[in-house]
Amino acid sequence: MLGAIPHTTDDRVLVDFRTADDAGVYAWESGPALVQTVDFFTPVVDDPYTYGRIAAANAMSDVYAMGGRPLTALAIAALPAADGPGADVIRQIFLGGHDALREAGVALLGGHTVSDQEIKFGYAITGAIDPSRILTNSGARAGDVLVLTKPLGTGIIATAMKFDRAPQEAAAAAIRSMTSLNRGAAEAMAKLPAGAVHACTDITGFGLAGHASEMAAGSGVTLVFEAAALPILEGAEALAGANLPGGGRTNQAHFGGAISAAPGLNRERMLLAYDPQTSGGLLISVQPSHLEALRAHLRDEGSGDHVVGRVEGPSPGVLVRLT
Ligand code: CO
Ligand code: CO
Ligand code: CO
């Protein structure tokens, strides 16, 4: 959407929307640079407190994906004026967000509320980042190994939850995943020497296939995933066929042209690759010599350490291959 806006050149802007990254970096003075991002959305779960937690975890995620430390937050809320949720529900949303921010050590400075027909909630986040260690979509190199830190399937399970079709365990697993911060994964990457991680993004609305396509395009490479190695939330595979959210079909239409799937590939896995994620994990492109150290740090931080594929050189017309 921002593509239509003329860009002005400013040497202090180190990363912006032109590389399809979800956070921007601004070198305001010498030393750490500012990293900024914003995210808000309609409720993904019924429980208001959980919705607030997820919105905060999701908003901070783009800062973690870039290798930054979130510091401050501004809340953004759209609330129906008439026939809307009661004061207690609204309070629970803000409380859930507050608790996730507090877990991350992020200070809530303020925010802004407007009235709208449908509830929307989220945050603008500002953090600090070492300008020599910014991780973007555009650094993946042929030979890298791809690591994913959270399982897929939150969109499918959330859709099933809306229609009361999700088993209790599946719903609980999806909520655990969506409320957990990508902070540990960011800290694991920070423990590696500079240059060990070549690229990183978080998996959100475009799904694994879409965000991987952006990384492949930004880096001039092909991302190759082992479908059987993709971590999947409990219950999501069985729900996939009947519960792919509308965003999953949009992702398929938008990114499918540059995605090649091995003949006979399991259909549910394919749907899961397109499933839009809320507060999904980090996709990390790491130099193979640092893979085992990264995985050990991820496990120490309580984060997933799933090896899901590798990076190959460019292939004409194909950004992502599922084998
Ligand atoms: Co993102
Ligand atoms: Co975002
Ligand atoms: Co205001």
Tab-separated table of C-alpha atoms and ligand atoms in Angstrom:
chain	number	residue	atom	x	y	z
A	1	MET	CA	0.000	0.000	0.000
A	2	LEU	CA	2.847	2.390	0.867
A	3	GLY	CA	4.281	1.763	-2.594
A	4	ALA	CA	2.086	4.576	-3.931
A	5	ILE	CA	3.727	7.163	-1.679
A	6	PRO	CA	6.691	9.035	-3.161
A	7	HIS	CA	9.836	8.260	-1.190
A	8	THR	CA	12.115	10.988	-0.068
A	9	THR	CA	15.766	10.184	0.477
A	10	ASP	CA	17.015	10.527	4.039
A	11	ASP	CA	20.390	9.063	5.035
A	12	ARG	CA	19.119	8.437	8.553
A	13	VAL	CA	16.534	5.923	7.281
A	14	LEU	CA	18.385	2.579	7.342
A	15	VAL	CA	15.382	0.307	6.628
A	16	ASP	CA	11.905	1.207	5.416
A	17	PHE	CA	8.906	-0.298	3.640
A	18	ARG	CA	10.693	-0.575	0.292
A	19	THR	CA	12.253	-3.932	1.244
A	20	ALA	CA	8.856	-5.301	2.369
A	21	ASP	CA	10.070	-5.348	5.972
A	22	ASP	CA	7.455	-4.682	8.646
A	23	ALA	CA	9.543	-2.397	10.830
A	24	GLY	CA	11.704	0.571	9.917
A	25	VAL	CA	15.026	1.706	11.352
A	26	TYR	CA	16.088	5.311	11.859
A	27	ALA	CA	19.627	6.269	12.921
A	28	TRP	CA	18.701	9.357	14.895
A	29	GLU	CA	22.127	9.787	16.523
A	30	SER	CA	25.302	7.752	16.802
A	31	GLY	CA	24.876	4.553	18.838
A	32	PRO	CA	21.699	2.463	18.776
A	33	ALA	CA	19.163	3.322	16.073
A	34	LEU	CA	15.388	3.509	16.501
A	35	VAL	CA	13.277	0.605	15.239
A	36	GLN	CA	9.554	1.279	14.827
A	37	THR	CA	6.493	-0.684	13.811
A	38	VAL	CA	2.720	-0.712	14.231
A	39	ASP	CA	0.132	-3.501	14.154
A	40	PHE	CA	-3.542	-3.709	15.119
A	41	PHE	CA	-6.383	-6.033	14.150
A	42	THR	CA	-9.890	-7.254	14.874
A	43	PRO	CA	-10.368	-9.880	17.633
A	44	VAL	CA	-8.843	-13.282	16.848
A	45	VAL	CA	-10.255	-14.979	19.960
A	46	ASP	CA	-13.395	-14.448	22.078
A	47	ASP	CA	-11.649	-13.831	25.395
A	48	PRO	CA	-10.828	-10.092	25.636
A	49	TYR	CA	-7.801	-10.488	27.928
A	50	THR	CA	-6.248	-13.078	25.571
A	51	TYR	CA	-6.979	-10.847	22.563
A	52	GLY	CA	-5.072	-7.995	24.239
A	53	ARG	CA	-2.100	-10.247	25.010
A	54	ILE	CA	-1.962	-11.538	21.449
A	55	ALA	CA	-2.202	-8.018	19.995
A	56	ALA	CA	0.773	-6.885	22.087
A	57	ALA	CA	2.888	-9.983	21.366
A	58	ASN	CA	2.153	-9.583	17.661
A	59	ALA	CA	2.963	-5.845	17.620
A	60	MET	CA	6.349	-6.353	19.293
A	61	SER	CA	7.218	-9.245	17.010
A	62	ASP	CA	8.474	-7.144	14.081
A	63	VAL	CA	11.008	-5.458	16.379
A	64	TYR	CA	12.276	-8.846	17.582
A	65	ALA	CA	12.395	-10.174	14.012
A	66	MET	CA	14.738	-7.367	13.065
A	67	GLY	CA	17.048	-8.040	15.998
A	68	GLY	CA	15.852	-5.066	18.061
A	69	ARG	CA	14.726	-4.553	21.667
A	70	PRO	CA	11.246	-3.017	22.079
A	71	LEU	CA	11.188	-0.188	24.632
A	72	THR	CA	7.939	1.768	24.443
A	73	ALA	CA	4.383	1.255	23.199
A	74	LEU	CA	1.398	3.403	22.203
A	75	ALA	CA	-1.981	1.671	22.188
A	76	ILE	CA	-4.310	2.008	19.200
A	77	ALA	CA	-7.944	1.109	19.775
A	78	ALA	CA	-11.130	1.324	17.710
A	79	LEU	CA	-14.244	0.654	19.776
A	80	PRO	CA	-17.928	0.680	18.822
A	81	ALA	CA	-19.683	3.673	20.354
A	82	ALA	CA	-23.159	2.140	20.599
A	83	ASP	CA	-24.089	-1.481	21.385
A	84	GLY	CA	-20.393	-2.173	21.806
A	85	PRO	CA	-18.542	-4.136	24.453
A	86	GLY	CA	-18.926	-3.026	28.046
A	87	ALA	CA	-16.289	-1.176	30.028
A	88	ASP	CA	-15.162	-4.400	31.660
A	89	VAL	CA	-14.459	-6.082	28.311
A	90	ILE	CA	-12.452	-3.075	27.135
A	91	ARG	CA	-10.534	-3.053	30.384
A	92	GLN	CA	-9.678	-6.743	29.915
A	93	ILE	CA	-8.317	-6.103	26.400
A	94	PHE	CA	-6.027	-3.333	27.667
A	95	LEU	CA	-5.027	-5.431	30.680
A	96	GLY	CA	-3.986	-8.385	28.494
A	97	GLY	CA	-1.907	-6.051	26.349
A	98	HIS	CA	-0.380	-4.449	29.408
A	99	ASP	CA	0.674	-7.812	30.846
A	100	ALA	CA	2.408	-8.861	27.604
A	101	LEU	CA	4.206	-5.500	27.420
A	102	ARG	CA	5.280	-5.872	31.035
A	103	GLU	CA	6.618	-9.370	30.362
A	104	ALA	CA	8.724	-7.813	27.578
A	105	GLY	CA	9.879	-4.912	29.757
A	106	VAL	CA	8.134	-2.436	27.457
A	107	ALA	CA	6.654	0.792	28.869
A	108	LEU	CA	3.178	1.856	27.750
A	109	LEU	CA	3.372	5.614	27.163
A	110	GLY	CA	-0.160	6.297	25.973
A	111	GLY	CA	-2.363	5.717	22.969
A	112	HIS	CA	-5.389	6.807	21.050
A	113	THR	CA	-8.942	5.491	20.748
A	114	VAL	CA	-11.482	6.162	17.992
A	115	SER	CA	-15.003	4.883	17.540
A	116	ASP	CA	-15.610	2.325	14.813
A	117	GLN	CA	-18.207	-0.354	14.087
A	118	GLU	CA	-15.795	-3.223	14.657
A	119	ILE	CA	-13.302	-3.574	17.512
A	120	LYS	CA	-9.648	-3.168	16.530
A	121	PHE	CA	-6.716	-3.154	18.924
A	122	GLY	CA	-2.945	-3.081	18.785
A	123	TYR	CA	0.148	-1.017	19.358
A	124	ALA	CA	2.806	1.156	17.789
A	125	ILE	CA	6.133	-0.030	19.177
A	126	THR	CA	9.469	1.754	19.370
A	127	GLY	CA	12.691	-0.056	20.160
A	128	ALA	CA	16.459	0.188	19.977
A	129	ILE	CA	18.666	-1.684	17.541
A	130	ASP	CA	22.381	-1.965	16.850
A	131	PRO	CA	22.692	-0.463	13.334
A	132	SER	CA	25.413	-2.987	12.465
A	133	ARG	CA	23.151	-5.942	13.321
A	134	ILE	CA	19.856	-5.202	11.577
A	135	LEU	CA	18.142	-8.341	10.271
A	136	THR	CA	15.905	-7.881	7.234
A	137	ASN	CA	14.269	-9.863	4.448
A	138	SER	CA	17.114	-9.187	2.077
A	139	GLY	CA	20.206	-10.987	3.408
A	140	ALA	CA	19.515	-14.730	2.880
A	141	ARG	CA	22.281	-16.539	0.964
A	142	ALA	CA	22.411	-19.799	-0.943
A	143	GLY	CA	23.635	-22.501	1.450
A	144	ASP	CA	21.845	-21.058	4.513
A	145	VAL	CA	19.654	-23.250	6.692
A	146	LEU	CA	16.074	-22.142	7.503
A	147	VAL	CA	14.867	-22.351	11.090
A	148	LEU	CA	11.263	-21.696	12.212
A	149	THR	CA	10.588	-20.952	15.881
A	150	LYS	CA	6.824	-21.543	16.194
A	151	PRO	CA	4.436	-24.099	14.696
A	152	LEU	CA	1.962	-23.135	11.940
A	153	GLY	CA	-1.828	-23.296	12.061
A	154	THR	CA	-3.043	-20.380	14.221
A	155	GLY	CA	-5.287	-18.995	11.435
A	156	ILE	CA	-6.922	-22.344	10.771
A	157	ILE	CA	-7.490	-23.057	14.462
A	158	ALA	CA	-8.806	-19.522	15.144
A	159	THR	CA	-11.278	-19.966	12.274
A	160	ALA	CA	-12.365	-23.326	13.659
A	161	MET	CA	-12.742	-21.730	17.120
A	162	LYS	CA	-15.106	-19.113	15.661
A	163	PHE	CA	-17.437	-21.900	14.501
A	164	ASP	CA	-16.953	-24.049	17.631
A	165	ARG	CA	-15.171	-26.702	15.583
A	166	ALA	CA	-11.806	-26.604	17.362
A	167	PRO	CA	-10.993	-29.297	19.923
A	168	GLN	CA	-10.042	-27.857	23.326
A	169	GLU	CA	-6.394	-28.927	23.008
A	170	ALA	CA	-6.025	-27.323	19.572
A	171	ALA	CA	-7.484	-24.037	20.823
A	172	ALA	CA	-5.237	-24.070	23.885
A	173	ALA	CA	-2.132	-24.795	21.790
A	174	ALA	CA	-2.934	-21.966	19.359
A	175	ILE	CA	-3.509	-19.487	22.203
A	176	ARG	CA	-0.267	-20.519	23.915
A	177	SER	CA	1.601	-19.966	20.673
A	178	MET	CA	-0.018	-16.600	19.837
A	179	THR	CA	0.513	-15.164	23.329
A	180	SER	CA	4.163	-16.197	23.558
A	181	LEU	CA	6.704	-13.501	22.710
A	182	ASN	CA	9.396	-13.785	20.037
A	183	ARG	CA	11.748	-12.227	22.551
A	184	GLY	CA	13.575	-15.467	23.409
A	185	ALA	CA	14.204	-16.165	19.730
A	186	ALA	CA	15.590	-12.641	19.253
A	187	GLU	CA	17.866	-13.097	22.254
A	188	ALA	CA	19.073	-16.429	20.891
A	189	MET	CA	20.046	-14.753	17.596
A	190	ALA	CA	21.774	-11.928	19.486
A	191	LYS	CA	24.029	-14.462	21.242
A	192	LEU	CA	25.549	-15.487	17.891
A	193	PRO	CA	28.420	-13.487	16.409
A	194	ALA	CA	27.399	-10.626	14.102
A	195	GLY	CA	26.826	-11.936	10.588
A	196	ALA	CA	25.856	-15.497	11.589
A	197	VAL	CA	22.171	-14.825	10.889
A	198	HIS	CA	21.739	-13.506	7.353
A	199	ALA	CA	18.015	-12.742	7.298
A	200	CYS	CA	14.976	-12.946	9.530
A	201	THR	CA	11.257	-12.205	9.338
A	202	ASP	CA	8.246	-13.046	11.442
A	203	ILE	CA	5.455	-15.183	10.010
A	204	THR	CA	2.185	-13.268	10.193
A	205	GLY	CA	-0.671	-12.471	7.804
A	206	PHE	CA	0.969	-13.639	4.574
A	207	GLY	CA	1.631	-17.073	6.048
A	208	LEU	CA	4.866	-19.033	5.716
A	209	ALA	CA	4.598	-19.094	1.915
A	210	GLY	CA	4.047	-15.342	1.609
A	211	HIS	CA	6.712	-14.203	4.051
A	212	ALA	CA	9.173	-16.720	2.614
A	213	SER	CA	8.380	-15.343	-0.865
A	214	GLU	CA	9.208	-11.840	0.330
A	215	MET	CA	12.499	-13.019	1.817
A	216	ALA	CA	13.361	-14.912	-1.374
A	217	ALA	CA	12.529	-11.904	-3.562
A	218	GLY	CA	14.390	-9.489	-1.264
A	219	SER	CA	17.461	-11.729	-1.157
A	220	GLY	CA	17.484	-12.931	-4.777
A	221	VAL	CA	17.349	-16.620	-3.753
A	222	THR	CA	14.957	-19.600	-3.602
A	223	LEU	CA	13.680	-20.854	-0.240
A	224	VAL	CA	13.209	-24.627	-0.169
A	225	PHE	CA	11.044	-26.172	2.581
A	226	GLU	CA	10.683	-29.811	3.576
A	227	ALA	CA	6.916	-30.042	3.974
A	228	ALA	CA	7.265	-32.988	6.356
A	229	ALA	CA	9.585	-30.957	8.611
A	230	LEU	CA	7.175	-28.032	9.083
A	231	PRO	CA	6.053	-27.825	12.716
A	232	ILE	CA	2.246	-27.851	12.931
A	233	LEU	CA	0.063	-27.000	15.930
A	234	GLU	CA	-1.755	-29.951	17.424
A	235	GLY	CA	-5.059	-30.463	15.614
A	236	ALA	CA	-4.395	-27.945	12.835
A	237	GLU	CA	-3.734	-30.493	10.108
A	238	ALA	CA	-7.082	-32.218	10.652
A	239	LEU	CA	-8.882	-28.847	10.645
A	240	ALA	CA	-7.057	-27.412	7.600
A	241	GLY	CA	-9.342	-28.659	4.826
A	242	ALA	CA	-12.530	-27.100	6.218
A	243	ASN	CA	-11.182	-24.063	8.095
A	244	LEU	CA	-8.684	-22.185	5.930
A	245	PRO	CA	-9.460	-18.496	6.651
A	246	GLY	CA	-10.228	-16.107	3.787
A	247	GLY	CA	-6.733	-14.666	4.164
A	248	GLY	CA	-5.302	-18.102	3.353
A	249	ARG	CA	-7.063	-18.132	-0.012
A	250	THR	CA	-5.896	-14.577	-0.652
A	251	ASN	CA	-2.316	-15.659	0.116
A	252	GLN	CA	-2.669	-18.616	-2.244
A	253	ALA	CA	-3.958	-16.324	-5.029
A	254	HIS	CA	-1.321	-13.680	-4.415
A	255	PHE	CA	1.830	-15.759	-3.818
A	256	GLY	CA	0.925	-19.119	-5.390
A	257	GLY	CA	2.296	-18.217	-8.829
A	258	ALA	CA	5.898	-18.226	-7.581
A	259	ILE	CA	5.526	-21.299	-5.360
A	260	SER	CA	6.294	-24.756	-6.655
A	261	ALA	CA	5.039	-27.827	-4.818
A	262	ALA	CA	6.380	-31.325	-5.321
A	263	PRO	CA	3.822	-33.574	-7.057
A	264	GLY	CA	1.813	-35.543	-4.508
A	265	LEU	CA	2.535	-33.112	-1.706
A	266	ASN	CA	0.126	-33.484	1.199
A	267	ARG	CA	-2.721	-30.987	0.591
A	268	GLU	CA	-3.125	-30.069	4.268
A	269	ARG	CA	0.570	-29.112	4.524
A	270	MET	CA	0.118	-26.889	1.497
A	271	LEU	CA	-2.880	-25.142	3.111
A	272	LEU	CA	-0.874	-24.694	6.315
A	273	ALA	CA	1.893	-22.987	4.333
A	274	TYR	CA	-0.673	-20.393	3.171
A	275	ASP	CA	-2.411	-20.082	6.542
A	276	PRO	CA	-2.193	-16.489	7.824
A	277	GLN	CA	-0.553	-16.503	11.242
A	278	THR	CA	-1.200	-14.163	14.124
A	279	SER	CA	1.860	-13.574	16.294
A	280	GLY	CA	3.682	-16.358	14.424
A	281	GLY	CA	7.285	-17.416	14.859
A	282	LEU	CA	10.511	-16.152	13.357
A	283	LEU	CA	11.877	-17.564	10.102
A	284	ILE	CA	15.655	-17.393	10.416
A	285	SER	CA	18.162	-17.833	7.587
A	286	VAL	CA	21.395	-18.874	9.295
A	287	GLN	CA	24.851	-19.766	8.080
A	288	PRO	CA	25.147	-23.571	8.501
A	289	SER	CA	28.289	-23.330	10.686
A	290	HIS	CA	26.192	-21.474	13.299
A	291	LEU	CA	23.098	-23.684	13.070
A	292	GLU	CA	23.756	-25.889	16.083
A	293	ALA	CA	24.710	-22.921	18.301
A	294	LEU	CA	21.529	-21.104	17.240
A	295	ARG	CA	19.388	-24.146	17.995
A	296	ALA	CA	20.990	-24.575	21.424
A	297	HIS	CA	20.365	-20.898	22.268
A	298	LEU	CA	16.758	-21.171	21.034
A	299	ARG	CA	16.157	-24.176	23.274
A	300	ASP	CA	17.771	-22.352	26.243
A	301	GLU	CA	15.323	-19.495	25.662
A	302	GLY	CA	12.357	-21.872	25.566
A	303	SER	CA	11.806	-21.195	21.871
A	304	GLY	CA	11.150	-23.665	19.049
A	305	ASP	CA	14.225	-24.635	16.964
A	306	HIS	CA	12.698	-26.410	13.946
A	307	VAL	CA	14.961	-26.866	10.924
A	308	VAL	CA	12.506	-26.528	8.033
A	309	GLY	CA	14.578	-26.100	4.896
A	310	ARG	CA	17.450	-24.439	3.097
A	311	VAL	CA	18.304	-21.569	0.792
A	312	GLU	CA	19.291	-22.179	-2.826
A	313	GLY	CA	20.314	-19.879	-5.648
A	314	PRO	CA	17.680	-18.096	-7.734
A	315	SER	CA	15.415	-20.192	-9.960
A	316	PRO	CA	13.467	-18.456	-12.737
A	317	GLY	CA	9.846	-17.821	-11.780
A	318	VAL	CA	10.096	-19.679	-8.470
A	319	LEU	CA	10.637	-18.033	-5.075
A	320	VAL	CA	9.603	-20.872	-2.762
A	321	ARG	CA	9.704	-24.619	-3.282
A	322	LEU	CA	7.905	-27.136	-1.079
A	323	THR	CA	9.321	-30.637	-1.330
B	1	CO	CO	6.445	-8.921	10.263
B	2	CO	CO	3.547	-6.428	11.420
B	3	CO	CO	-5.104	11.298	20.785
